[in-house]
DNA sequence: AGTGAAATATATAGACC
DNA sequence: GGTCTATATATTTCACT
């Protein structure tokens, strides 16, 4: 059920759902220029092929008491694949870490971390992140504000 | 129409929609332990108060030809608010920059940048990012893989 | 692969507690 | 703020092209 490449209609569907993940299928179909049934089939195919990975409400962290967002730049002692995976498995268990990217260069990982306040962030840092397996250094920067928020990727019209 | 604090039911609604932004209202209501109509009212109130900022499909960048994701760590020459805003206004116009956070410390901004290939990324870097107003230094790191992807924030049960 | 109509399910508004 | 009922929409299936 995997199509090789996406056509213009698929791209319009993706653009619509990336912009508004709760748009009704009828409206997605209208924007894509087809009727609802084939549109729904395409959406399902995009979901099943993994091109659409999921749908998520963007919730204001402050509303749930998360006043602190931090980026943590982590360097490891060893970049052997086993050691990288050991670190990944460790952070997978930490709920404060919401996203983690493996990078090339001096910094091995960048983590987006949330916490209710500075004190609980410090506790997380000293108890869970700095002592993680294989960690050489951790540099943290507090987020002052989110300057731009365009989730996803550009989709050409 | 603004409630001061969120109750248990609101938190369950947020947890459900953060996990699956296309969950039907009926299922959101079931999980929250209430019936559909009051659940829908709560969802609308959460949307209107800005606690739910939006809903977005998580689209695999590779499917659209974006093989490159880069984190750019930008330091500015001046941290005066006017200069910070000038930089923010510049990057607001750049479609390659999907997210931008202002940070404390030596690094002033972290940017998530996507590109179709390394060549177009280099072009973006030398034509649009490094020459941006007030930029002192730009350090870039290529993303090798996304190790963890839990959008949003932890919501206690 | 798309259309149009029919069936099923969901969202939404209203009356009431 | 909640439930129950009724209606309007949307989703989903199906026969057909």
Coordinates of N, CA and C in Angstrom, one line a residue, chain A residues 21-142:
Chain A
X21 N -4.4 20.1 12.6 CA -4.6 18.6 12.7 C -6.0 18.1 13.0
X22 N -6.9 19.0 13.3 CA -8.3 18.6 13.6 C -9.2 19.1 12.5
X23 N -8.6 19.5 11.4 CA -9.5 19.9 10.2 C -10.3 18.7 9.8
X24 N -11.6 18.9 9.5 CA -12.4 17.8 9.1 C -12.0 17.2 7.8
X25 N -12.2 16.0 7.5 CA -11.8 15.4 6.3 C -12.5 16.0 5.1
X26 N -13.7 16.5 5.3 CA -14.5 17.2 4.2 C -13.7 18.5 3.8
X27 N -13.2 19.2 4.8 CA -12.4 20.4 4.5 C -11.1 20.1 3.9
X28 N -10.4 19.1 4.4 CA -9.2 18.7 3.8 C -9.4 18.3 2.3
X29 N -10.5 17.6 2.1 CA -10.8 17.2 0.7 C -11.0 18.4 -0.2
X30 N -11.8 19.4 0.3 CA -12.1 20.6 -0.5 C -10.8 21.3 -0.8
X31 N -9.9 21.5 0.1 CA -8.6 22.2 -0.1 C -7.7 21.4 -1.1
X32 N -7.9 20.1 -1.0 CA -7.0 19.2 -1.9 C -7.6 19.2 -3.3
X33 N -8.9 19.5 -3.4 CA -9.6 19.5 -4.7 C -10.2 18.2 -5.1
X34 N -10.4 17.3 -4.2 CA -11.1 16.1 -4.4 C -12.3 15.9 -3.4
X35 N -13.0 14.8 -3.6 CA -14.1 14.6 -2.7 C -13.6 13.8 -1.4
X36 N -14.5 13.7 -0.5 CA -14.1 13.2 0.8 C -13.6 11.7 0.8
X37 N -14.3 10.8 0.2 CA -13.9 9.4 0.3 C -12.4 9.2 -0.2
X38 N -12.0 9.6 -1.4 CA -10.6 9.3 -1.7 C -9.7 10.1 -0.9
X39 N -10.1 11.2 -0.4 CA -9.2 12.0 0.5 C -8.9 11.2 1.8
X40 N -10.0 10.6 2.3 CA -9.9 9.8 3.5 C -8.9 8.6 3.3
X41 N -9.1 8.0 2.1 CA -8.2 6.9 1.8 C -6.7 7.3 1.7
X42 N -6.5 8.5 1.1 CA -5.1 9.0 1.1 C -4.6 9.3 2.5
X43 N -5.4 9.9 3.3 CA -5.0 10.2 4.7 C -4.6 8.9 5.4
X44 N -5.4 7.9 5.3 CA -5.1 6.7 5.9 C -3.8 6.1 5.4
X45 N -3.6 6.2 4.1 CA -2.4 5.6 3.5 C -1.2 6.4 4.0
X46 N -1.3 7.7 4.1 CA -0.2 8.5 4.7 C 0.1 8.2 6.1
X47 N -1.0 7.9 6.9 CA -0.8 7.5 8.3 C -0.1 6.1 8.3
X48 N -0.6 5.2 7.5 CA -0.1 3.8 7.6 C 1.3 3.7 7.1
X49 N 1.7 4.5 6.1 CA 3.1 4.5 5.6 C 4.0 5.2 6.5
X50 N 3.5 5.9 7.6 CA 4.4 6.5 8.5 C 4.8 8.0 8.1
X51 N 4.2 8.4 7.0 CA 4.5 9.8 6.5 C 3.8 10.8 7.5
X52 N 2.6 10.5 7.9 CA 2.0 11.2 9.0 C 2.2 10.3 10.3
X53 N 3.1 10.8 11.2 CA 3.5 10.1 12.3 C 2.5 10.1 13.5
X54 N 1.6 11.2 13.5 CA 0.7 11.3 14.5 C 0.1 12.7 14.5
X55 N -0.8 13.0 15.4 CA -1.4 14.3 15.6 C -1.4 14.7 17.1
X56 N -1.0 15.9 17.3 CA -0.8 16.3 18.7 C -1.4 17.7 18.9
X57 N -2.1 17.8 20.1 CA -2.5 19.2 20.5 C -1.2 19.9 21.0
X58 N -1.1 21.1 20.7 CA 0.0 21.9 21.2 C -0.5 22.6 22.5
X59 N 0.0 22.1 23.6 CA -0.5 22.6 24.9 C 0.5 23.6 25.5
X60 N 0.0 24.7 26.0 CA 0.8 25.7 26.6 C 1.4 25.1 27.9
X61 N 2.7 25.0 28.0 CA 3.3 24.4 29.2 C 2.9 25.1 30.5
X62 N 2.9 26.4 30.4 CA 2.6 27.3 31.6 C 1.3 26.9 32.2
X63 N 0.3 26.5 31.4 CA -1.0 26.1 31.9 C -1.0 24.9 32.9
X64 N 0.1 24.1 32.7 CA 0.2 22.9 33.6 C 1.3 23.1 34.6
X65 N 1.7 24.3 34.7 CA 2.7 24.6 35.8 C 4.2 24.5 35.3
X66 N 4.4 24.2 34.0 CA 5.8 24.1 33.6 C 6.3 25.5 33.2
X67 N 6.9 26.1 34.1 CA 7.4 27.5 33.8 C 8.7 27.5 33.2
X68 N 9.4 26.4 33.2 CA 10.8 26.3 32.8 C 11.0 25.4 31.6
X69 N 11.6 25.9 30.5 CA 12.0 25.1 29.4 C 13.5 25.3 29.2
X70 N 14.2 24.2 29.0 CA 15.7 24.3 29.0 C 16.2 23.5 27.8
X71 N 17.2 24.0 27.1 CA 17.9 23.2 26.1 C 19.2 22.7 26.8
X72 N 19.4 21.4 26.8 CA 20.6 20.8 27.3 C 21.5 20.3 26.2
X73 N 22.7 20.7 26.1 CA 23.7 20.3 25.1 C 24.6 19.3 25.8
X74 N 24.5 18.0 25.3 CA 25.2 17.0 26.0 C 26.4 16.4 25.1
X75 N 27.5 16.3 25.7 CA 28.7 15.6 25.0 C 29.0 14.4 25.8
X76 N 29.2 13.3 25.0 CA 29.5 12.0 25.7 C 31.0 11.7 25.6
X77 N 31.5 10.8 26.4 CA 32.9 10.4 26.4 C 33.2 9.5 25.2
X78 N 32.3 8.7 24.9 CA 32.4 7.8 23.8 C 31.3 7.9 22.8
X79 N 31.6 7.9 21.5 CA 30.6 8.0 20.5 C 30.4 6.6 19.8
X80 N 30.8 5.5 20.4 CA 30.5 4.2 19.9 C 29.0 4.0 19.9
X81 N 28.5 3.3 18.9 CA 27.1 3.2 18.8 C 26.4 2.6 20.1
X82 N 27.1 1.6 20.7 CA 26.5 1.0 21.9 C 26.4 2.1 23.0
X83 N 27.4 3.0 23.1 CA 27.3 4.0 24.2 C 26.3 5.0 23.9
X84 N 26.2 5.4 22.6 CA 25.1 6.3 22.2 C 23.7 5.7 22.5
X85 N 23.6 4.5 22.2 CA 22.3 3.8 22.5 C 22.0 3.7 24.0
X86 N 23.1 3.5 24.8 CA 22.9 3.4 26.3 C 22.4 4.8 26.8
X87 N 22.9 5.9 26.2 CA 22.5 7.2 26.7 C 21.0 7.4 26.2
X88 N 20.7 7.0 25.0 CA 19.3 7.2 24.5 C 18.3 6.4 25.4
X89 N 18.7 5.2 25.7 CA 17.8 4.4 26.6 C 17.6 5.0 27.9
X90 N 18.7 5.7 28.4 CA 18.5 6.3 29.7 C 17.6 7.5 29.6
X91 N 17.7 8.4 28.6 CA 16.9 9.6 28.6 C 15.4 9.2 28.2
X92 N 15.3 8.0 27.5 CA 13.9 7.6 27.2 C 13.1 7.5 28.4
X93 N 13.7 7.2 29.5 CA 12.9 7.0 30.8 C 12.6 8.3 31.5
X94 N 13.2 9.4 31.1 CA 13.1 10.6 31.9 C 12.0 11.5 31.3
X95 N 10.9 11.6 32.1 CA 9.7 12.4 31.5 C 10.0 13.9 31.3
X96 N 11.0 14.4 32.0 CA 11.3 15.8 31.8 C 11.9 16.1 30.4
X97 N 12.5 15.0 29.8 CA 13.1 15.2 28.5 C 12.0 14.9 27.4
X98 N 11.6 15.9 26.7 CA 10.5 15.7 25.7 C 11.0 15.4 24.3
X99 N 12.1 15.9 24.0 CA 12.7 15.7 22.6 C 14.2 15.5 22.8
X100 N 14.8 14.6 22.0 CA 16.2 14.5 22.0 C 16.7 14.2 20.6
X101 N 17.7 14.9 20.2 CA 18.3 14.8 18.8 C 19.7 14.4 19.0
X102 N 20.2 13.4 18.2 CA 21.6 13.1 18.1 C 22.2 14.0 17.0
X103 N 23.3 14.6 17.4 CA 24.0 15.6 16.5 C 25.4 15.1 16.1
X104 N 25.9 15.7 15.0 CA 27.3 15.5 14.7 C 28.1 16.5 15.4
X105 N 29.4 16.5 15.4 CA 30.3 17.5 16.0 C 30.5 17.3 17.5
X106 N 30.9 18.4 18.1 CA 31.3 18.3 19.5 C 30.2 18.0 20.4
X107 N 29.0 18.6 20.1 CA 27.8 18.3 21.0 C 27.2 17.0 20.4
X108 N 26.9 16.0 21.3 CA 26.4 14.8 20.8 C 24.9 14.7 20.8
X109 N 24.3 15.4 21.7 CA 22.8 15.4 21.8 C 22.3 16.8 22.2
X110 N 21.2 17.2 21.7 CA 20.4 18.3 22.2 C 19.1 17.9 22.7
X111 N 18.8 18.3 24.0 CA 17.5 17.8 24.6 C 16.7 19.0 24.9
X112 N 15.4 18.9 24.7 CA 14.4 19.9 25.2 C 13.8 19.3 26.5
X113 N 14.1 20.1 27.6 CA 13.7 19.6 28.9 C 12.7 20.6 29.5
X114 N 11.6 20.1 30.1 CA 10.7 21.0 30.8 C 10.7 20.7 32.3
X115 N 10.4 21.7 33.1 CA 10.3 21.5 34.6 C 9.4 22.5 35.1
X116 N 8.8 22.2 36.3 CA 7.9 23.0 37.0 C 8.5 24.3 37.5
X117 N 9.7 24.2 37.9 CA 10.4 25.4 38.4 C 11.9 25.1 38.4
X118 N 12.7 26.1 38.7 CA 14.2 26.0 38.6 C 14.7 25.0 39.6
X119 N 14.1 24.9 40.7 CA 14.6 23.9 41.7 C 14.4 22.5 41.2
X120 N 13.3 22.2 40.7 CA 13.1 20.8 40.2 C 13.9 20.6 38.9
X121 N 14.2 21.6 38.2 CA 15.1 21.4 37.1 C 16.5 21.1 37.6
X122 N 17.0 21.8 38.6 CA 18.3 21.5 39.1 C 18.4 20.1 39.7
X123 N 17.3 19.7 40.3 CA 17.3 18.3 40.8 C 17.4 17.3 39.7
X124 N 16.6 17.6 38.6 CA 16.7 16.7 37.5 C 18.1 16.7 36.9
X125 N 18.7 17.8 36.8 CA 20.0 17.9 36.2 C 21.1 17.2 37.0
X126 N 21.1 17.4 38.3 CA 22.1 16.7 39.1 C 21.8 15.3 39.4
X127 N 20.6 14.9 39.4 CA 20.2 13.5 39.8 C 20.1 12.6 38.6
X128 N 19.7 13.2 37.4 CA 19.3 12.3 36.3 C 20.1 12.5 35.0
X129 N 20.5 13.8 34.8 CA 21.2 14.0 33.5 C 22.7 13.9 33.6
X130 N 23.3 14.8 34.4 CA 24.7 14.8 34.5 C 25.3 13.4 34.9
X131 N 24.7 12.6 35.8 CA 25.2 11.3 36.1 C 24.8 10.2 35.1
X132 N 24.2 10.5 34.0 CA 23.8 9.5 33.1 C 25.0 8.8 32.5
X133 N 24.9 7.6 32.0 CA 26.0 6.8 31.6 C 26.8 7.5 30.4
X134 N 28.1 7.7 30.6 CA 29.0 8.1 29.5 C 29.0 9.6 29.3
X135 N 28.3 10.4 30.1 CA 28.2 11.8 29.9 C 29.5 12.5 30.3
X136 N 30.0 13.3 29.3 CA 31.3 14.1 29.5 C 31.0 15.5 30.0
X137 N 30.0 16.2 29.3 CA 29.7 17.5 29.8 C 28.2 17.8 29.4
X138 N 27.6 18.7 30.2 CA 26.2 19.1 29.9 C 26.2 20.6 30.0
X139 N 25.8 21.3 29.0 CA 25.6 22.8 29.0 C 24.1 23.0 28.9
X140 N 23.6 23.8 29.8 CA 22.2 24.1 29.8 C 21.9 25.6 29.5
X141 N 20.8 25.9 28.8 CA 20.4 27.2 28.6 C 18.9 27.3 28.8
X142 N 18.5 28.2 29.6 CA 17.1 28.5 29.9 C 16.4 29.1 28.7

